Amino acid sequence: MKDEIIKIKEEILAELKKVKESEALGNLETKYLGRKGKLTVLLKQIAGLSDEEKKEIGRLANQTKKEMISKFKEIKSVISGKGEDTFVDVTLPGEKRVLGHLHPVTIVQNELEDLFKSMGFMVLDGPELESDYFNFEALNIPSHHPARDMQDTFYVATPHPNPLPHPQPLSFARRGESKERGQEETNVDQSDMVMRTHTSPVQVRGMLKYGAPLRCVAPGRVFRAEAIDAVHEHTFDQMEGLMVDENISISNLIAVMKELINGIFGREVETRVRPGYFPFVEPGIELDIKCTICNGSGCPGCKHSGWLEILPAGQVHPKVLEYGGIDPDKYSGFAFGLGLTRLAMMKYKINDTRLFNSGDLRFLRQF
Ligand code: FA5
């Protein structure tokens, strides 16, 4: 029995050396010192020994038990960080922690926000669930206008035959600002709401809230009932830009666009400008960039055209300035609606836009 006690003691000490955390320590304590623990069971057998043996083995047993209890105590306090570190091997390599990181679209968005802030633009957040009025009407797209078909819309309920105009801006705020009291979106007819198809509604919201002169960008998610493919998603990101002041012209727009493209790519990227039609700008243009994935030779990422539509823009239509409460005889402006997701595709050479929302960690871990 004496040998058995010594053997269990050595076994305990060997196992204790391997213990690194409290759960394993607790399990070990139960295994040896618990009610049915190995050492406890062995010590119970002492009762059946002769008086002579009881004396000698009893002493050894009590001493071993005491020693082991204090050893467990000591290690417990080391693990919880309270005691002397007598067994942790500090030369062992540390455990690698897996950290989360930013989504590639968020990285591009943050870079652009910084770029625009450095040019005096403020960042606005508009609502994703938007009124028909701000998404279309106030952008010079009345109901039954054929331009409504340019963007396939997710209506939240059955469309209202005559959408109600909203004379007041619904609650929305500048980044970091809280919504103003009394501006809660109360009397909005549910049949009048859409998942915003673009970030352009924030133009009118911004003008109504802050007036002229105004420089703002509004990044965010937009939604379209699209047939999806390598360059079309139903949910993607845009960044609206708006600058309103006296004597703003297309040349200001081109200067800002160039700054934007060079800022994101950190080098000159080949671009082309085509005329474009949007009811809320006049004139309107489309800026495309040469596909950075195939360098213009054609690939799935540019639908084999060599170019990617990325930055539609134009001079703000006078009617839109009026909807925003700004005098079009005094002020003019430019606006653009950057395809943020497509810009991220070009920056990181991703040839399928569906990867962004796939939730595939193997894809996301690369950025
Ligand atoms: C608009 O949404 C206008 N609101 C842009 C605008 C703003 C024009 C201000 C003038 C002044 P468009 O439907 O072309 O335009 O979309 C803008 C950009 O979003 C496109 O150039 C493209 O880069 C991106 N985009 C459009 N549809 C999708 C889609 N289904 N998936 C991914 N990106 C898309």
Short mmCIF file of C-alpha atoms and ligand atoms in Angstrom, two decimals:
data_model
loop_
_atom_site.label_atom_id
_atom_site.label_comp_id
_atom_site.label_asym_id
_atom_site.label_seq_id
_atom_site.Cartn_x
_atom_site.Cartn_y
_atom_site.Cartn_z
CA MET A 1 0.00 0.00 0.00
CA LYS A 2 2.91 2.26 0.82
CA ASP A 3 4.19 1.81 -2.77
CA GLU A 4 0.76 2.49 -4.18
CA ILE A 5 0.52 5.80 -2.29
CA ILE A 6 3.93 6.85 -3.56
CA LYS A 7 2.99 5.80 -7.11
CA ILE A 8 -0.25 7.86 -7.05
CA LYS A 9 1.64 10.86 -5.69
CA GLU A 10 4.12 10.68 -8.60
CA GLU A 11 1.26 10.22 -11.06
CA ILE A 12 -0.47 13.34 -9.70
CA LEU A 13 2.70 15.42 -9.87
CA ALA A 14 3.37 14.29 -13.46
CA GLU A 15 -0.16 15.16 -14.56
CA LEU A 16 -0.07 18.51 -12.77
CA LYS A 17 2.91 19.56 -14.85
CA LYS A 18 0.80 19.36 -17.99
CA VAL A 19 -2.13 21.39 -16.66
CA LYS A 20 -2.49 24.90 -18.12
CA GLU A 21 -6.03 25.96 -17.31
CA SER A 22 -8.47 25.72 -14.47
CA GLU A 23 -10.99 23.37 -16.05
CA ALA A 24 -8.34 20.67 -16.55
CA LEU A 25 -7.06 21.32 -13.02
CA GLY A 26 -10.57 20.85 -11.59
CA ASN A 27 -10.95 17.56 -13.49
CA LEU A 28 -7.63 16.34 -12.15
CA GLU A 29 -8.55 17.27 -8.61
CA THR A 30 -11.77 15.26 -8.89
CA LYS A 31 -9.90 12.33 -10.44
CA TYR A 32 -7.54 11.99 -7.45
CA LEU A 33 -8.98 13.88 -4.49
CA GLY A 34 -12.71 13.74 -5.20
CA ARG A 35 -15.11 11.55 -3.22
CA LYS A 36 -14.45 8.66 -5.57
CA GLY A 37 -10.96 9.87 -6.44
CA LYS A 38 -8.05 7.46 -6.77
CA LEU A 39 -6.18 8.72 -3.68
CA THR A 40 -9.34 9.01 -1.59
CA VAL A 41 -10.37 5.44 -2.40
CA LEU A 42 -6.91 4.18 -1.55
CA LEU A 43 -6.85 6.00 1.78
CA LYS A 44 -10.20 4.49 2.73
CA GLN A 45 -8.57 1.07 2.63
CA ILE A 46 -6.31 2.05 5.57
CA ALA A 47 -9.23 1.32 7.94
CA GLY A 48 -8.85 -2.39 7.20
CA LEU A 49 -5.14 -2.55 8.08
CA SER A 50 -3.58 -3.81 11.33
CA ASP A 51 -2.88 -1.23 14.08
CA GLU A 52 0.85 -1.41 13.36
CA GLU A 53 0.39 -0.77 9.65
CA LYS A 54 -2.23 1.91 10.29
CA LYS A 55 0.29 3.93 12.28
CA GLU A 56 3.02 3.93 9.63
CA ILE A 57 0.92 4.05 6.45
CA GLY A 58 -1.61 6.42 8.01
CA ARG A 59 1.11 8.99 8.63
CA LEU A 60 2.34 8.70 5.01
CA ALA A 61 -1.21 8.86 3.70
CA ASN A 62 -2.10 12.01 5.66
CA GLN A 63 1.11 13.72 4.66
CA THR A 64 0.62 12.85 0.96
CA LYS A 65 -2.98 14.03 1.02
CA LYS A 66 -2.00 17.34 2.68
CA GLU A 67 0.85 17.85 0.20
CA MET A 68 -1.38 17.18 -2.76
CA ILE A 69 -4.11 19.52 -1.51
CA SER A 70 -1.61 22.34 -1.10
CA LYS A 71 -0.08 21.62 -4.53
CA PHE A 72 -3.51 21.90 -6.14
CA LYS A 73 -4.11 25.17 -4.26
CA GLU A 74 -0.77 26.59 -5.39
CA ILE A 75 -1.37 25.74 -9.05
CA LYS A 76 -4.92 27.08 -8.88
CA SER A 77 -3.60 30.46 -7.74
CA VAL A 78 -0.92 30.47 -10.45
CA ILE A 79 -3.52 29.77 -13.12
CA SER A 80 -5.78 32.52 -11.84
CA GLY A 81 -2.76 34.84 -11.89
CA LYS A 82 -2.46 35.30 -8.13
CA GLY A 83 0.48 33.16 -7.17
CA GLU A 84 4.12 32.48 -7.88
CA ASP A 85 4.58 31.07 -11.33
CA THR A 86 6.30 27.81 -10.55
CA PHE A 87 5.20 25.67 -13.45
CA VAL A 88 4.19 27.79 -16.48
CA ASP A 89 6.79 27.43 -19.19
CA VAL A 90 7.16 30.97 -20.51
CA THR A 91 9.33 29.82 -23.38
CA LEU A 92 6.41 27.99 -24.99
CA PRO A 93 5.11 29.78 -28.13
CA GLY A 94 2.02 31.92 -27.50
CA GLU A 95 -1.42 31.02 -28.75
CA LYS A 96 -2.31 32.73 -32.02
CA ARG A 97 -5.50 34.72 -31.71
CA VAL A 98 -7.77 34.88 -34.73
CA LEU A 99 -8.82 38.49 -35.19
CA GLY A 100 -11.71 39.77 -37.28
CA HIS A 101 -11.01 42.45 -39.85
CA LEU A 102 -12.71 44.93 -42.12
CA HIS A 103 -14.66 43.93 -45.22
CA PRO A 104 -12.93 45.07 -48.46
CA VAL A 105 -15.84 47.40 -49.31
CA THR A 106 -15.56 48.98 -45.84
CA ILE A 107 -11.81 49.48 -46.36
CA VAL A 108 -12.44 51.34 -49.64
CA GLN A 109 -15.31 53.30 -48.06
CA ASN A 110 -13.12 54.39 -45.13
CA GLU A 111 -10.33 55.50 -47.47
CA LEU A 112 -12.79 57.52 -49.53
CA GLU A 113 -14.40 59.09 -46.47
CA ASP A 114 -10.94 60.26 -45.33
CA LEU A 115 -10.17 61.60 -48.80
CA PHE A 116 -13.43 63.55 -49.00
CA LYS A 117 -13.15 64.83 -45.44
CA SER A 118 -9.74 66.24 -46.39
CA MET A 119 -11.51 68.15 -49.20
CA GLY A 120 -14.06 69.62 -46.77
CA PHE A 121 -16.94 67.18 -47.41
CA MET A 122 -19.10 65.94 -44.55
CA VAL A 123 -20.28 62.34 -44.33
CA LEU A 124 -24.03 61.71 -44.19
CA ASP A 125 -25.94 58.52 -43.40
CA GLY A 126 -29.35 58.15 -45.01
CA PRO A 127 -31.98 55.47 -44.36
CA GLU A 128 -31.99 52.22 -46.34
CA LEU A 129 -35.77 52.00 -46.12
CA GLU A 130 -36.65 55.15 -48.03
CA SER A 131 -39.79 56.98 -49.06
CA ASP A 132 -40.81 56.91 -52.71
CA TYR A 133 -40.70 60.70 -52.49
CA PHE A 134 -36.96 60.95 -51.73
CA ASN A 135 -35.93 57.94 -53.81
CA PHE A 136 -37.74 59.15 -56.95
CA GLU A 137 -40.04 62.18 -56.80
CA ALA A 138 -37.60 64.71 -55.35
CA LEU A 139 -34.99 63.50 -57.84
CA ASN A 140 -37.17 64.58 -60.73
CA ILE A 141 -38.49 61.06 -61.36
CA PRO A 142 -42.28 61.35 -60.99
CA SER A 143 -44.41 58.18 -60.87
CA HIS A 144 -45.02 56.72 -64.32
CA HIS A 145 -41.79 58.34 -65.54
CA PRO A 146 -40.03 55.76 -67.73
CA ALA A 147 -36.78 56.39 -65.79
CA ARG A 148 -38.28 54.42 -62.88
CA ASP A 149 -37.59 51.31 -64.94
CA MET A 150 -33.84 52.12 -64.93
CA GLN A 151 -33.64 50.70 -61.42
CA ASP A 152 -35.68 47.61 -60.53
CA THR A 153 -37.19 48.48 -57.20
CA PHE A 154 -38.01 46.41 -54.12
CA TYR A 155 -41.29 47.96 -52.97
CA VAL A 156 -42.02 47.24 -49.33
CA ALA A 157 -45.75 46.99 -49.90
CA THR A 158 -48.01 47.49 -52.91
CA PRO A 159 -47.00 50.77 -54.56
CA HIS A 160 -49.34 53.66 -53.87
CA PRO A 161 -51.03 54.89 -57.08
CA ASN A 162 -50.29 58.52 -56.09
CA PRO A 163 -47.29 58.69 -53.74
CA LEU A 164 -47.71 61.32 -51.04
CA PRO A 165 -45.09 64.07 -51.09
CA HIS A 166 -43.11 64.66 -47.92
CA PRO A 167 -42.63 68.38 -47.46
CA GLN A 168 -40.38 67.75 -44.42
CA PRO A 169 -37.15 65.77 -44.47
CA LEU A 170 -37.55 62.52 -42.59
CA SER A 171 -35.22 61.99 -39.69
CA PHE A 172 -31.65 61.37 -40.69
CA ALA A 173 -28.35 62.62 -39.45
CA ARG A 174 -24.80 63.55 -40.14
CA ARG A 175 -22.34 60.84 -39.06
CA GLY A 176 -22.01 61.03 -35.28
CA GLU A 177 -24.96 63.40 -34.84
CA SER A 178 -28.09 62.12 -33.12
CA LYS A 179 -31.44 62.47 -34.84
CA GLU A 180 -33.32 65.61 -33.95
CA ARG A 181 -36.32 65.24 -31.68
CA GLY A 182 -39.67 65.76 -33.34
CA GLN A 183 -38.37 64.46 -36.64
CA GLU A 184 -39.38 60.85 -36.11
CA GLU A 185 -40.77 59.18 -39.17
CA THR A 186 -44.36 59.04 -38.02
CA ASN A 187 -46.98 59.70 -40.68
CA VAL A 188 -45.26 57.79 -43.45
CA ASP A 189 -47.58 55.61 -45.48
CA GLN A 190 -46.07 52.09 -45.60
CA SER A 191 -47.24 51.66 -49.19
CA ASP A 192 -45.02 54.62 -50.02
CA MET A 193 -41.73 53.00 -48.94
CA VAL A 194 -39.01 51.35 -51.00
CA MET A 195 -35.65 49.77 -50.28
CA ARG A 196 -33.57 52.64 -51.64
CA THR A 197 -32.31 51.84 -55.14
CA HIS A 198 -29.43 54.33 -54.91
CA THR A 199 -27.81 56.74 -52.46
CA SER A 200 -29.10 59.78 -54.42
CA PRO A 201 -32.05 60.43 -52.02
CA VAL A 202 -29.47 61.65 -49.48
CA GLN A 203 -28.73 64.56 -51.86
CA VAL A 204 -32.15 66.10 -51.25
CA ARG A 205 -32.15 65.22 -47.55
CA GLY A 206 -28.74 66.90 -47.22
CA MET A 207 -29.87 70.05 -49.06
CA LEU A 208 -33.04 70.35 -46.98
CA LYS A 209 -31.17 69.94 -43.72
CA TYR A 210 -27.96 71.89 -44.34
CA GLY A 211 -28.77 74.30 -47.23
CA ALA A 212 -26.13 75.85 -49.52
CA PRO A 213 -23.17 75.96 -49.80
CA LEU A 214 -22.84 72.23 -49.22
CA ARG A 215 -20.26 69.48 -49.67
CA CYS A 216 -21.22 65.99 -48.61
CA VAL A 217 -20.76 62.32 -49.37
CA ALA A 218 -23.22 59.59 -48.40
CA PRO A 219 -21.97 56.01 -48.51
CA GLY A 220 -24.32 53.10 -47.98
CA ARG A 221 -26.08 49.98 -49.05
CA VAL A 222 -28.62 50.04 -51.88
CA PHE A 223 -30.99 47.38 -53.19
CA ARG A 224 -32.27 46.38 -56.59
CA ALA A 225 -34.42 43.52 -57.83
CA GLU A 226 -31.70 42.61 -60.33
CA ALA A 227 -30.83 39.38 -62.06
CA ILE A 228 -27.44 38.83 -60.46
CA ASP A 229 -24.24 38.01 -62.32
CA ALA A 230 -20.49 38.71 -61.99
CA VAL A 231 -21.04 42.50 -61.96
CA HIS A 232 -24.62 42.82 -60.69
CA GLU A 233 -25.73 42.20 -57.11
CA HIS A 234 -29.18 42.79 -55.58
CA THR A 235 -27.50 44.41 -52.55
CA PHE A 236 -24.44 46.55 -53.13
CA ASP A 237 -22.78 49.75 -51.95
CA GLN A 238 -22.66 53.19 -53.46
CA MET A 239 -21.23 56.51 -52.36
CA GLU A 240 -23.11 59.62 -53.28
CA GLY A 241 -21.25 62.90 -53.60
CA LEU A 242 -22.72 66.38 -53.77
CA MET A 243 -21.19 69.82 -53.97
CA VAL A 244 -23.38 72.91 -54.16
CA ASP A 245 -22.08 76.45 -54.28
CA GLU A 246 -22.05 79.50 -56.51
CA ASN A 247 -20.47 78.82 -59.94
CA ILE A 248 -19.94 75.09 -59.59
CA SER A 249 -19.39 73.54 -62.99
CA ILE A 250 -18.45 70.27 -64.69
CA SER A 251 -14.75 71.21 -64.39
CA ASN A 252 -15.04 71.08 -60.57
CA LEU A 253 -16.66 67.67 -60.98
CA ILE A 254 -13.87 66.35 -63.17
CA ALA A 255 -11.19 67.62 -60.74
CA VAL A 256 -12.87 65.85 -57.80
CA MET A 257 -13.40 62.65 -59.81
CA LYS A 258 -9.73 62.51 -60.77
CA GLU A 259 -8.70 63.06 -57.14
CA LEU A 260 -11.01 60.25 -56.12
CA ILE A 261 -9.77 57.69 -58.67
CA ASN A 262 -6.09 58.50 -58.10
CA GLY A 263 -6.59 58.51 -54.32
CA ILE A 264 -8.07 55.02 -54.34
CA PHE A 265 -5.68 53.38 -56.79
CA GLY A 266 -2.61 55.41 -55.78
CA ARG A 267 -1.70 55.73 -59.46
CA GLU A 268 -3.11 57.02 -62.75
CA VAL A 269 -5.86 54.71 -63.98
CA GLU A 270 -7.16 54.95 -67.53
CA THR A 271 -10.69 56.37 -67.62
CA ARG A 272 -13.21 57.32 -70.27
CA VAL A 273 -16.18 59.66 -70.09
CA ARG A 274 -19.44 59.07 -71.95
CA PRO A 275 -22.67 61.03 -71.94
CA GLY A 276 -25.15 59.53 -69.47
CA TYR A 277 -28.81 60.11 -68.71
CA PHE A 278 -30.19 60.54 -65.21
CA PRO A 279 -33.28 62.69 -64.64
CA PHE A 280 -31.64 64.39 -61.61
CA VAL A 281 -28.63 65.78 -63.49
CA GLU A 282 -28.21 67.87 -66.61
CA PRO A 283 -25.87 67.28 -68.34
CA GLY A 284 -25.09 63.75 -67.14
CA ILE A 285 -21.93 61.74 -67.70
CA GLU A 286 -20.68 58.22 -67.07
CA LEU A 287 -17.08 57.69 -66.07
CA ASP A 288 -15.75 54.20 -66.74
CA ILE A 289 -12.37 52.83 -65.77
CA LYS A 290 -10.29 50.42 -67.77
CA CYS A 291 -10.64 47.00 -66.17
CA THR A 292 -7.71 46.53 -63.80
CA ILE A 293 -8.14 42.76 -63.79
CA CYS A 294 -7.57 42.13 -67.52
CA ASN A 295 -6.12 45.55 -68.37
CA GLY A 296 -8.78 46.08 -71.02
CA SER A 297 -8.53 42.78 -72.87
CA GLY A 298 -11.85 41.44 -71.50
CA CYS A 299 -12.71 39.16 -68.56
CA PRO A 300 -15.80 38.15 -66.50
CA GLY A 301 -15.10 41.10 -64.12
CA CYS A 302 -15.85 43.61 -66.90
CA LYS A 303 -18.28 41.39 -68.81
CA HIS A 304 -15.61 41.09 -71.50
CA SER A 305 -15.91 44.77 -72.46
CA GLY A 306 -12.54 45.89 -71.07
CA TRP A 307 -14.27 48.75 -69.15
CA LEU A 308 -16.29 49.00 -65.96
CA GLU A 309 -19.05 51.52 -65.32
CA ILE A 310 -18.11 53.02 -62.01
CA LEU A 311 -18.92 56.68 -61.63
CA PRO A 312 -22.04 58.27 -63.09
CA ALA A 313 -22.31 61.99 -62.38
CA GLY A 314 -23.48 65.37 -63.64
CA GLN A 315 -24.62 68.90 -62.85
CA VAL A 316 -27.49 68.85 -60.37
CA HIS A 317 -30.77 69.47 -62.18
CA PRO A 318 -32.30 72.86 -61.19
CA LYS A 319 -35.54 71.10 -60.24
CA VAL A 320 -33.64 68.91 -57.74
CA LEU A 321 -32.05 72.01 -56.19
CA GLU A 322 -35.58 73.41 -55.82
CA TYR A 323 -36.77 70.18 -54.14
CA GLY A 324 -33.83 70.69 -51.78
CA GLY A 325 -34.95 74.25 -50.99
CA ILE A 326 -31.98 75.82 -52.81
CA ASP A 327 -32.33 78.69 -55.30
CA PRO A 328 -31.11 77.34 -58.70
CA ASP A 329 -30.60 80.91 -59.99
CA LYS A 330 -28.00 81.54 -57.32
CA TYR A 331 -26.45 78.12 -56.81
CA SER A 332 -25.36 75.24 -58.98
CA GLY A 333 -23.83 71.89 -58.09
CA PHE A 334 -22.51 68.56 -59.18
CA ALA A 335 -23.38 65.11 -57.95
CA PHE A 336 -22.02 61.63 -58.49
CA GLY A 337 -23.08 58.13 -57.52
CA LEU A 338 -19.98 55.99 -57.20
CA GLY A 339 -20.36 52.21 -57.44
CA LEU A 340 -18.40 51.43 -54.28
CA THR A 341 -18.60 47.65 -54.66
CA ARG A 342 -17.36 47.83 -58.23
CA LEU A 343 -14.55 50.14 -57.18
CA ALA A 344 -13.48 47.55 -54.58
CA MET A 345 -13.58 44.92 -57.36
CA MET A 346 -11.18 46.99 -59.43
CA LYS A 347 -8.92 47.91 -56.53
CA TYR A 348 -8.48 44.32 -55.35
CA LYS A 349 -8.85 42.68 -58.78
CA ILE A 350 -11.90 40.60 -57.83
CA ASN A 351 -13.65 39.24 -60.88
CA ASP A 352 -17.02 38.35 -59.35
CA THR A 353 -19.09 40.80 -57.29
CA ARG A 354 -21.06 37.94 -55.68
CA LEU A 355 -18.01 37.07 -53.57
CA PHE A 356 -18.49 40.23 -51.46
CA ASN A 357 -21.75 39.07 -49.91
CA SER A 358 -20.91 35.37 -49.97
CA GLY A 359 -19.79 35.31 -46.33
CA ASP A 360 -16.97 33.01 -47.45
CA LEU A 361 -14.21 33.49 -44.89
CA ARG A 362 -11.55 32.15 -47.27
CA PHE A 363 -12.34 35.13 -49.51
CA LEU A 364 -12.62 37.68 -46.70
CA ARG A 365 -9.40 36.65 -44.96
CA GLN A 366 -7.37 37.87 -47.93
CA PHE A 367 -7.89 41.57 -47.17
C1 FA5 B 1 -27.31 55.58 -60.04
O1 FA5 B 1 -27.62 54.82 -59.14
C2 FA5 B 1 -27.39 57.08 -59.87
N1 FA5 B 1 -28.07 57.38 -58.64
C3 FA5 B 1 -25.98 57.65 -59.89
C4 FA5 B 1 -25.86 59.14 -60.02
C5 FA5 B 1 -25.75 59.90 -58.87
C6 FA5 B 1 -25.86 59.73 -61.27
C7 FA5 B 1 -25.64 61.28 -58.98
C8 FA5 B 1 -25.72 61.10 -61.37
C9 FA5 B 1 -25.61 61.86 -60.23
P1 FA5 B 1 -26.50 53.67 -61.63
O2 FA5 B 1 -27.79 52.92 -61.66
O3 FA5 B 1 -25.75 53.68 -62.90
O4 FA5 B 1 -26.73 55.16 -61.18
O5 FA5 B 1 -25.59 53.09 -60.48
C10 FA5 B 1 -24.40 53.74 -60.10
C11 FA5 B 1 -23.24 52.77 -60.02
O6 FA5 B 1 -23.57 51.72 -59.12
C12 FA5 B 1 -22.90 52.07 -61.33
O7 FA5 B 1 -22.02 52.83 -62.12
C13 FA5 B 1 -22.25 50.80 -60.86
O8 FA5 B 1 -20.88 51.04 -60.57
C14 FA5 B 1 -22.96 50.52 -59.57
N2 FA5 B 1 -24.02 49.52 -59.76
C15 FA5 B 1 -25.22 49.67 -60.39
N3 FA5 B 1 -25.93 48.53 -60.35
C16 FA5 B 1 -25.16 47.63 -59.69
C17 FA5 B 1 -25.35 46.27 -59.30
N4 FA5 B 1 -26.47 45.62 -59.55
N5 FA5 B 1 -24.35 45.64 -58.62
C18 FA5 B 1 -23.21 46.29 -58.33
N6 FA5 B 1 -22.98 47.58 -58.64
C19 FA5 B 1 -23.94 48.25 -59.32
#
